[in-house]
Structure formats: C-alpha cells, structure tokens
Amino acid sequence: MPVLKKKDIPLEQRIKGVVDQTPILDIHTHIYDANFGELLLWGIDEILTYHYLIAEVFRVAPMPYETFFAMTKRKQADYIWQNLFIDRSPVSEACRGILTCLYELGLDTSDRKLNNYRAFFKEMTVDDYIDLVFKTAKVRGVIMTNNPFDDLEYPVWQKKIKRDRRFRAALRIDDLFINWPEACKKLASWGYDVEPGLGEWTLSEIRRFLEDWIKKMKPAYMAASLGTPYIYPDDSPATRIIDNCIMPVGREHNLPFAVMIGVKRLMNPGLGLAGDSVGKSPIESVERLCADYPDNKFMATMLSRENQHELCITARKFPNLLIFGCWWFLNNPSIIDEMTRERLELLGLSMIPQHSDARVLDQLLYKWSHSRKVIGSVLVDKYSDLEATGWKVSDSELKRDVKALFGGVLEDFLKR
C-alpha cells in the first residue's frame, strides 16, 4: 500500500486526527480531586447507579422507590446491570456510556460479568485511577462545582490542602437564591452579620462572603443552576442578590457569572436526583443580564432544546456572553450534532460546544469519547464547505481551532 504524503491525507482523516488527539479542558463538571474524599465518585458501581440509569431501570423493572434506595450500592448496581444490560440490550446513551468506559479501560465488554469488572477497580488506588482516566480521556484539566453550603465540602476548604492543579474550582452560589432564609442562617453561623430582610448591611456581608470564598477557592467563575421559568429582574431575593452582590463582585474580580437554566426540580421526588425534569425558560432574562451589565461577563447553558436557537442569537448580540455545552438531557449524540452545527453556523468558533457535566470520574471517558466523534463529524462538514470554495485549511489552523473549542475559548474569555 502506498504511503500517503502529508498533503494527500484526506481532510476528514486530518480533522478527526486532530479532534481525537487535542487535550480537553472540561469547563463544567461535578467531580473532585482526591482531597475531597467521598465527594469524588468513581468505579463501576458508581457509574451504574448514576441517576440517569436509576430513572431508566424504573421504566422496565419498577419496585417501590424506598425499597431500591434501601439497597446497598452494590445491590443497586446488580439490579441495574441485570435489567438494563442482561435482560435487554443496552442501547440508550447512558447504557452505551457504561460500555464505552469499560472499553476505554481495556476491559472485555463481551464478558458481561460484573464482578470481573469490579475486580479491576478493586486493584486501583484513587490517585492512579485519576491519572489513568485523565490520560485515557485526553483531558488536561477540569473545572469542578464547589458549593461552600455543602456540609461535606465546607470542611475540606477549611484545611490546608495541596490542590491538584488539574482540578480548578467554580464557586457555586445556588443556595443564596433558592433558599435565602436557610442560607442566611448558615452565613450567620459562620460569623457573617446577616438578616433575612436583605438590608444594605446584609448585602455588604454577602459581598464579604463572596470575597472570602473567591480568595479561598480562586474560582474560574461563579455559577448557579436556575429553575424554569427563570425570570430576571423580579422582586425575589435572587434579583436583589445578583444586582447588589454578584455583579459588583464579579466586575471587581473579572469573574464570569455562569447561569444554567431550565431545571424543573424534583418533578418525581421519589426518584431523588433522578426526579428532576426540564422546561423552557424565557431568553429575555439572559438578555437583560447582559444588557444591564455590559461590564460583567456571563456564561450560559440552557437545558431545553427549544431554547438553543434563541440562546445563539442572544450570544451574537452580546460579546460579554459565552454559551457552552450540551447540558444534562441534551447530552445525546443526535442533539449534540444539531446544537454544534447551529452554534458554528451562528457563532463560528466563539463558543464551547461541550462540557461533560460528569458527576462520576469515569464519565469523562465516555462523554468525551462520544462527543469527540460527533464534534469531529460536524467539523468535517464545515471545513469541507470551506475547501469547496478553494479555501485550504492547514494542519496548524485545525489544531488552533480545535484547541479553542476544547477549552481555549473559555481561557481567552477569562483573560479579557
């Protein structure tokens, strides 16, 4: 077989090679470095009992919710494996993801014996497994989700720990919005002079709280997951805190405010985390934030497929807005393909097409393996369109562009 000269390598092969080899900065995850102990989830039983699969198993093998959740994690994993992988073919994206994880780790998916897979993980230390996953997934770094109101996470930040540089923080502030009375009690217990009424002194103390945690965490951005419909502005504590605390502190520290909009929380409470749903939300709230605060930076992702076109148009109008990722229920190949095409056509290379949203370390393996394939296929079409006009794309240009899409756009946005 003749050896192809570099200039003769087909465009599709060149693009997919670059996409496959470019290290990724995963800009939004829920995984932690090893210092956070039990908050870092990893291993076969954790990925099998992820809430995507819990919701799926109840569709085909229902039992009382309390019975399932009273089982040990190992028993839950056995139940999900039997019902979703053995009794029927695992064709859903969440099930396929489990098999991709095993495959990427070099395990034999045709074996189908769950205890054999468990034996592999039993031999791993957490530090070695973090290294293995990052290397295999070709992930150069992740941004965590760090909530000081979390009773398990708060004490970790009070210690002097040597941070793993691959894990960068993001300051999560949902609790200030979702349940201000409870957040107020916690702030008071930590020594902040706050009252439920959100007077001027209380607002200044909330700003002091944010300043303290920015100094402690050194976050890439502040973030909140918001319900639907999310309305801004309104007469809620959320609007008052955004206007008087989040915006001035964000400007002072050049920190974006990342809004993740569209969750319907606990539509089925019996399912726990698996019981959340999705809803459309008015884009006007994002427009108002960007327009009212042109000197602040915003990041946004929306959970409803029906919001995506409006979100792209809004980003065209506001350079202080960076849109990112195919979040949660959008993390399916058909939808990633559609959204990536739409964003490239409307925004070019000024967006982040994907983040993993991984809650279990192992999910970096499958979410990026699957997303690389979809994004690569979309880029093949887009660069082929360019070359059809006579515009030639060099390897260095391909590497530049893919590096931008795989995290570089955010890094540039943060430096502005």
mmCIF file of N, CA and C in Angstrom, residues 261-338:
data_model
loop_
_atom_site.group_PDB
_atom_site.id
_atom_site.type_symbol
_atom_site.label_atom_id
_atom_site.label_comp_id
_atom_site.label_asym_id
_atom_site.label_seq_id
_atom_site.Cartn_x
_atom_site.Cartn_y
_atom_site.Cartn_z
ATOM 1 N N ILE A 261 -29.777 27.194 33.092
ATOM 2 C CA ILE A 261 -31.204 27.484 33.239
ATOM 3 C C ILE A 261 -32.050 26.370 32.639
ATOM 4 N N GLY A 262 -33.112 25.995 33.358
ATOM 5 C CA GLY A 262 -34.088 25.103 32.755
ATOM 6 C C GLY A 262 -34.458 23.872 33.553
ATOM 7 N N VAL A 263 -34.020 23.784 34.810
ATOM 8 C CA VAL A 263 -34.315 22.597 35.611
ATOM 9 C C VAL A 263 -35.699 22.717 36.256
ATOM 10 N N LYS A 264 -36.486 21.682 36.125
ATOM 11 C CA LYS A 264 -37.688 21.516 36.947
ATOM 12 C C LYS A 264 -37.322 20.544 38.052
ATOM 13 N N ARG A 265 -37.167 21.044 39.241
ATOM 14 C CA ARG A 265 -36.616 20.249 40.330
ATOM 15 C C ARG A 265 -37.654 19.290 40.922
ATOM 16 N N LEU A 266 -37.198 18.037 41.097
ATOM 17 C CA LEU A 266 -37.950 17.010 41.802
ATOM 18 C C LEU A 266 -39.393 16.889 41.307
ATOM 19 N N MET A 267 -39.545 16.774 39.998
ATOM 20 C CA MET A 267 -40.870 16.506 39.455
ATOM 21 C C MET A 267 -41.408 15.172 39.967
ATOM 22 N N ASN A 268 -40.488 14.231 40.219
ATOM 23 C CA ASN A 268 -40.858 12.973 40.874
ATOM 24 C C ASN A 268 -39.949 12.815 42.084
ATOM 25 N N PRO A 269 -40.355 13.315 43.245
ATOM 26 C CA PRO A 269 -39.468 13.321 44.414
ATOM 27 C C PRO A 269 -38.972 11.941 44.818
ATOM 28 N N GLY A 270 -39.761 10.904 44.560
ATOM 29 C CA GLY A 270 -39.355 9.564 44.960
ATOM 30 C C GLY A 270 -38.087 9.092 44.299
ATOM 31 N N LEU A 271 -37.761 9.673 43.146
ATOM 32 C CA LEU A 271 -36.559 9.271 42.416
ATOM 33 C C LEU A 271 -35.304 10.028 42.857
ATOM 34 N N GLY A 272 -35.436 10.964 43.790
ATOM 35 C CA GLY A 272 -34.258 11.715 44.216
ATOM 36 C C GLY A 272 -33.690 12.539 43.075
ATOM 37 N N LEU A 273 -32.352 12.484 42.894
ATOM 38 C CA LEU A 273 -31.720 13.242 41.808
ATOM 39 C C LEU A 273 -32.283 12.881 40.438
ATOM 40 N N ALA A 274 -32.731 11.656 40.283
ATOM 41 C CA ALA A 274 -33.288 11.218 39.008
ATOM 42 C C ALA A 274 -34.669 11.800 38.745
ATOM 43 N N GLY A 275 -35.243 12.500 39.720
ATOM 44 C CA GLY A 275 -36.591 13.024 39.578
ATOM 45 C C GLY A 275 -36.686 14.415 38.992
ATOM 46 N N ASP A 276 -35.539 15.061 38.702
ATOM 47 C CA ASP A 276 -35.569 16.385 38.080
ATOM 48 C C ASP A 276 -35.964 16.282 36.612
ATOM 49 N N SER A 277 -36.599 17.353 36.104
ATOM 50 C CA SER A 277 -37.035 17.356 34.712
ATOM 51 C C SER A 277 -36.565 18.636 34.032
ATOM 52 N N VAL A 278 -37.115 18.922 32.856
ATOM 53 C CA VAL A 278 -36.634 20.013 32.011
ATOM 54 C C VAL A 278 -37.803 20.885 31.577
ATOM 55 N N GLY A 279 -37.550 22.191 31.434
ATOM 56 C CA GLY A 279 -38.568 23.098 30.932
ATOM 57 C C GLY A 279 -37.952 24.259 30.179
ATOM 58 N N LYS A 280 -38.727 24.854 29.297
ATOM 59 C CA LYS A 280 -38.284 26.034 28.563
ATOM 60 C C LYS A 280 -38.275 27.241 29.494
ATOM 61 N N SER A 281 -37.436 28.214 29.188
ATOM 62 C CA SER A 281 -37.342 29.412 30.011
ATOM 63 C C SER A 281 -37.197 30.625 29.095
ATOM 64 N N PRO A 282 -37.725 31.778 29.488
ATOM 65 C CA PRO A 282 -37.637 32.956 28.613
ATOM 66 C C PRO A 282 -36.209 33.454 28.460
ATOM 67 N N ILE A 283 -35.797 33.655 27.222
ATOM 68 C CA ILE A 283 -34.435 34.121 26.937
ATOM 69 C C ILE A 283 -34.238 35.565 27.383
ATOM 70 N N GLU A 284 -35.355 36.290 27.580
ATOM 71 C CA GLU A 284 -35.249 37.698 27.961
ATOM 72 C C GLU A 284 -34.456 37.908 29.242
ATOM 73 N N SER A 285 -34.468 36.917 30.143
ATOM 74 C CA SER A 285 -33.713 37.062 31.383
ATOM 75 C C SER A 285 -32.216 37.133 31.115
ATOM 76 N N VAL A 286 -31.722 36.295 30.207
ATOM 77 C CA VAL A 286 -30.304 36.341 29.836
ATOM 78 C C VAL A 286 -29.994 37.649 29.123
ATOM 79 N N GLU A 287 -30.883 38.076 28.230
ATOM 80 C CA GLU A 287 -30.684 39.336 27.504
ATOM 81 C C GLU A 287 -30.587 40.515 28.464
ATOM 82 N N ARG A 288 -31.469 40.541 29.460
ATOM 83 C CA ARG A 288 -31.460 41.658 30.408
ATOM 84 C C ARG A 288 -30.176 41.686 31.228
ATOM 85 N N LEU A 289 -29.727 40.524 31.677
ATOM 86 C CA LEU A 289 -28.473 40.486 32.429
ATOM 87 C C LEU A 289 -27.329 41.049 31.603
ATOM 88 N N CYS A 290 -27.213 40.574 30.369
ATOM 89 C CA CYS A 290 -26.110 41.013 29.505
ATOM 90 C C CYS A 290 -26.218 42.492 29.160
ATOM 91 N N ALA A 291 -27.435 42.981 28.951
ATOM 92 C CA ALA A 291 -27.637 44.381 28.572
ATOM 93 C C ALA A 291 -27.461 45.315 29.767
ATOM 94 N N ASP A 292 -27.977 44.891 30.930
ATOM 95 C CA ASP A 292 -27.907 45.761 32.106
ATOM 96 C C ASP A 292 -26.507 45.839 32.685
ATOM 97 N N TYR A 293 -25.693 44.797 32.423
ATOM 98 C CA TYR A 293 -24.345 44.754 32.992
ATOM 99 C C TYR A 293 -23.311 44.483 31.899
ATOM 100 N N PRO A 294 -23.096 45.450 31.006
ATOM 101 C CA PRO A 294 -22.165 45.234 29.891
ATOM 102 C C PRO A 294 -20.719 45.048 30.329
ATOM 103 N N ASP A 295 -20.385 45.472 31.551
ATOM 104 C CA ASP A 295 -19.012 45.317 32.037
ATOM 105 C C ASP A 295 -18.808 44.022 32.821
ATOM 106 N N ASN A 296 -19.857 43.224 32.923
ATOM 107 C CA ASN A 296 -19.737 41.896 33.521
ATOM 108 C C ASN A 296 -19.693 40.841 32.431
ATOM 109 N N LYS A 297 -19.105 39.706 32.772
ATOM 110 C CA LYS A 297 -19.071 38.570 31.851
ATOM 111 C C LYS A 297 -20.101 37.532 32.301
ATOM 112 N N PHE A 298 -20.722 36.901 31.305
ATOM 113 C CA PHE A 298 -21.707 35.873 31.593
ATOM 114 C C PHE A 298 -21.410 34.629 30.771
ATOM 115 N N MET A 299 -21.722 33.493 31.363
ATOM 116 C CA MET A 299 -21.707 32.219 30.656
ATOM 117 C C MET A 299 -23.103 31.635 30.787
ATOM 118 N N ALA A 300 -23.561 30.937 29.769
ATOM 119 C CA ALA A 300 -24.917 30.392 29.844
ATOM 120 C C ALA A 300 -25.012 29.078 29.102
ATOM 121 N N THR A 301 -25.788 28.186 29.688
ATOM 122 C CA THR A 301 -26.240 26.986 29.009
ATOM 123 C C THR A 301 -27.685 26.782 29.427
ATOM 124 N N MET A 302 -28.513 26.312 28.510
ATOM 125 C CA MET A 302 -29.937 26.129 28.800
ATOM 126 C C MET A 302 -30.325 24.688 28.518
ATOM 127 N N LEU A 303 -31.227 24.159 29.331
ATOM 128 C CA LEU A 303 -31.491 22.731 29.342
ATOM 129 C C LEU A 303 -32.484 22.280 28.277
ATOM 130 N N SER A 304 -33.315 23.188 27.833
ATOM 131 C CA SER A 304 -34.327 22.819 26.843
ATOM 132 C C SER A 304 -33.785 22.958 25.420
ATOM 133 N N ARG A 305 -34.016 21.957 24.608
ATOM 134 C CA ARG A 305 -33.626 22.014 23.188
ATOM 135 C C ARG A 305 -34.272 23.207 22.507
ATOM 136 N N GLU A 306 -35.501 23.545 22.908
ATOM 137 C CA GLU A 306 -36.234 24.617 22.254
ATOM 138 C C GLU A 306 -35.652 26.003 22.529
ATOM 139 N N ASN A 307 -34.775 26.134 23.522
ATOM 140 C CA ASN A 307 -34.146 27.417 23.832
ATOM 141 C C ASN A 307 -32.870 27.688 23.051
ATOM 142 N N GLN A 308 -32.350 26.699 22.316
ATOM 143 C CA GLN A 308 -30.989 26.803 21.798
ATOM 144 C C GLN A 308 -30.821 27.855 20.710
ATOM 145 N N HIS A 309 -31.779 27.974 19.806
ATOM 146 C CA HIS A 309 -31.638 28.951 18.729
ATOM 147 C C HIS A 309 -31.646 30.373 19.288
ATOM 148 N N GLU A 310 -32.580 30.657 20.206
ATOM 149 C CA GLU A 310 -32.632 31.985 20.825
ATOM 150 C C GLU A 310 -31.348 32.289 21.587
ATOM 151 N N LEU A 311 -30.801 31.274 22.246
ATOM 152 C CA LEU A 311 -29.577 31.492 23.005
ATOM 153 C C LEU A 311 -28.425 31.860 22.079
ATOM 154 N N CYS A 312 -28.351 31.201 20.928
ATOM 155 C CA CYS A 312 -27.315 31.553 19.941
ATOM 156 C C CYS A 312 -27.480 32.990 19.458
ATOM 157 N N ILE A 313 -28.700 33.401 19.171
ATOM 158 C CA ILE A 313 -28.935 34.764 18.692
ATOM 159 C C ILE A 313 -28.561 35.771 19.767
ATOM 160 N N THR A 314 -28.892 35.463 21.018
ATOM 161 C CA THR A 314 -28.522 36.360 22.116
ATOM 162 C C THR A 314 -27.009 36.505 22.207
ATOM 163 N N ALA A 315 -26.297 35.397 22.046
ATOM 164 C CA ALA A 315 -24.831 35.460 22.098
ATOM 165 C C ALA A 315 -24.271 36.304 20.954
ATOM 166 N N ARG A 316 -24.930 36.298 19.799
ATOM 167 C CA ARG A 316 -24.485 37.153 18.691
ATOM 168 C C ARG A 316 -24.572 38.635 19.050
ATOM 169 N N LYS A 317 -25.509 38.979 19.914
ATOM 170 C CA LYS A 317 -25.755 40.391 20.239
ATOM 171 C C LYS A 317 -24.915 40.885 21.409
ATOM 172 N N PHE A 318 -24.403 39.950 22.210
ATOM 173 C CA PHE A 318 -23.704 40.348 23.434
ATOM 174 C C PHE A 318 -22.352 39.651 23.522
ATOM 175 N N PRO A 319 -21.262 40.374 23.245
ATOM 176 C CA PRO A 319 -19.927 39.761 23.332
ATOM 177 C C PRO A 319 -19.522 39.420 24.762
ATOM 178 N N ASN A 320 -20.272 39.907 25.750
ATOM 179 C CA ASN A 320 -19.967 39.530 27.144
ATOM 180 C C ASN A 320 -20.652 38.236 27.554
ATOM 181 N N LEU A 321 -21.224 37.516 26.575
ATOM 182 C CA LEU A 321 -21.878 36.236 26.844
ATOM 183 C C LEU A 321 -21.164 35.107 26.111
ATOM 184 N N LEU A 322 -20.788 34.070 26.845
ATOM 185 C CA LEU A 322 -20.207 32.854 26.274
ATOM 186 C C LEU A 322 -21.172 31.704 26.528
ATOM 187 N N ILE A 323 -21.637 31.054 25.461
ATOM 188 C CA ILE A 323 -22.507 29.900 25.660
ATOM 189 C C ILE A 323 -21.671 28.623 25.593
ATOM 190 N N PHE A 324 -22.145 27.605 26.330
ATOM 191 C CA PHE A 324 -21.317 26.413 26.452
ATOM 192 C C PHE A 324 -22.170 25.170 26.638
ATOM 193 N N GLY A 325 -21.690 24.073 26.086
ATOM 194 C CA GLY A 325 -22.115 22.735 26.429
ATOM 195 C C GLY A 325 -23.516 22.309 26.043
ATOM 196 N N CYS A 326 -23.678 21.005 25.974
ATOM 197 C CA CYS A 326 -24.974 20.352 25.780
ATOM 198 C C CYS A 326 -25.285 19.663 27.099
ATOM 199 N N TRP A 327 -26.087 20.314 27.887
ATOM 200 C CA TRP A 327 -26.213 20.020 29.309
ATOM 201 C C TRP A 327 -27.246 18.938 29.568
ATOM 202 N N TRP A 328 -26.884 17.940 30.367
ATOM 203 C CA TRP A 328 -27.804 17.008 31.007
ATOM 204 C C TRP A 328 -28.633 16.233 29.980
ATOM 205 N N PHE A 329 -29.914 16.581 29.821
ATOM 206 C CA PHE A 329 -30.790 15.845 28.906
ATOM 207 C C PHE A 329 -30.462 16.124 27.442
ATOM 208 N N LEU A 330 -29.615 17.112 27.183
ATOM 209 C CA LEU A 330 -29.171 17.406 25.818
ATOM 210 C C LEU A 330 -27.944 16.595 25.430
ATOM 211 N N ASN A 331 -27.364 15.879 26.396
ATOM 212 C CA ASN A 331 -26.115 15.162 26.146
ATOM 213 C C ASN A 331 -26.379 13.828 25.441
ATOM 214 N N ASN A 332 -26.947 13.925 24.252
ATOM 215 C CA ASN A 332 -27.216 12.767 23.399
ATOM 216 C C ASN A 332 -26.672 13.081 22.009
ATOM 217 N N PRO A 333 -26.059 12.110 21.342
ATOM 218 C CA PRO A 333 -25.358 12.399 20.085
ATOM 219 C C PRO A 333 -26.187 13.153 19.056
ATOM 220 N N SER A 334 -27.452 12.796 18.881
ATOM 221 C CA SER A 334 -28.273 13.468 17.870
ATOM 222 C C SER A 334 -28.451 14.942 18.196
ATOM 223 N N ILE A 335 -28.599 15.264 19.474
ATOM 224 C CA ILE A 335 -28.809 16.656 19.864
ATOM 225 C C ILE A 335 -27.482 17.420 19.878
ATOM 226 N N ILE A 336 -26.406 16.778 20.316
ATOM 227 C CA ILE A 336 -25.085 17.422 20.261
ATOM 228 C C ILE A 336 -24.748 17.797 18.822
ATOM 229 N N ASP A 337 -25.034 16.897 17.901
ATOM 230 C CA ASP A 337 -24.785 17.169 16.487
ATOM 231 C C ASP A 337 -25.562 18.410 16.036
ATOM 232 N N GLU A 338 -26.834 18.440 16.321
ATOM 233 C CA GLU A 338 -27.681 19.564 15.911
ATOM 234 C C GLU A 338 -27.219 20.880 16.532
#
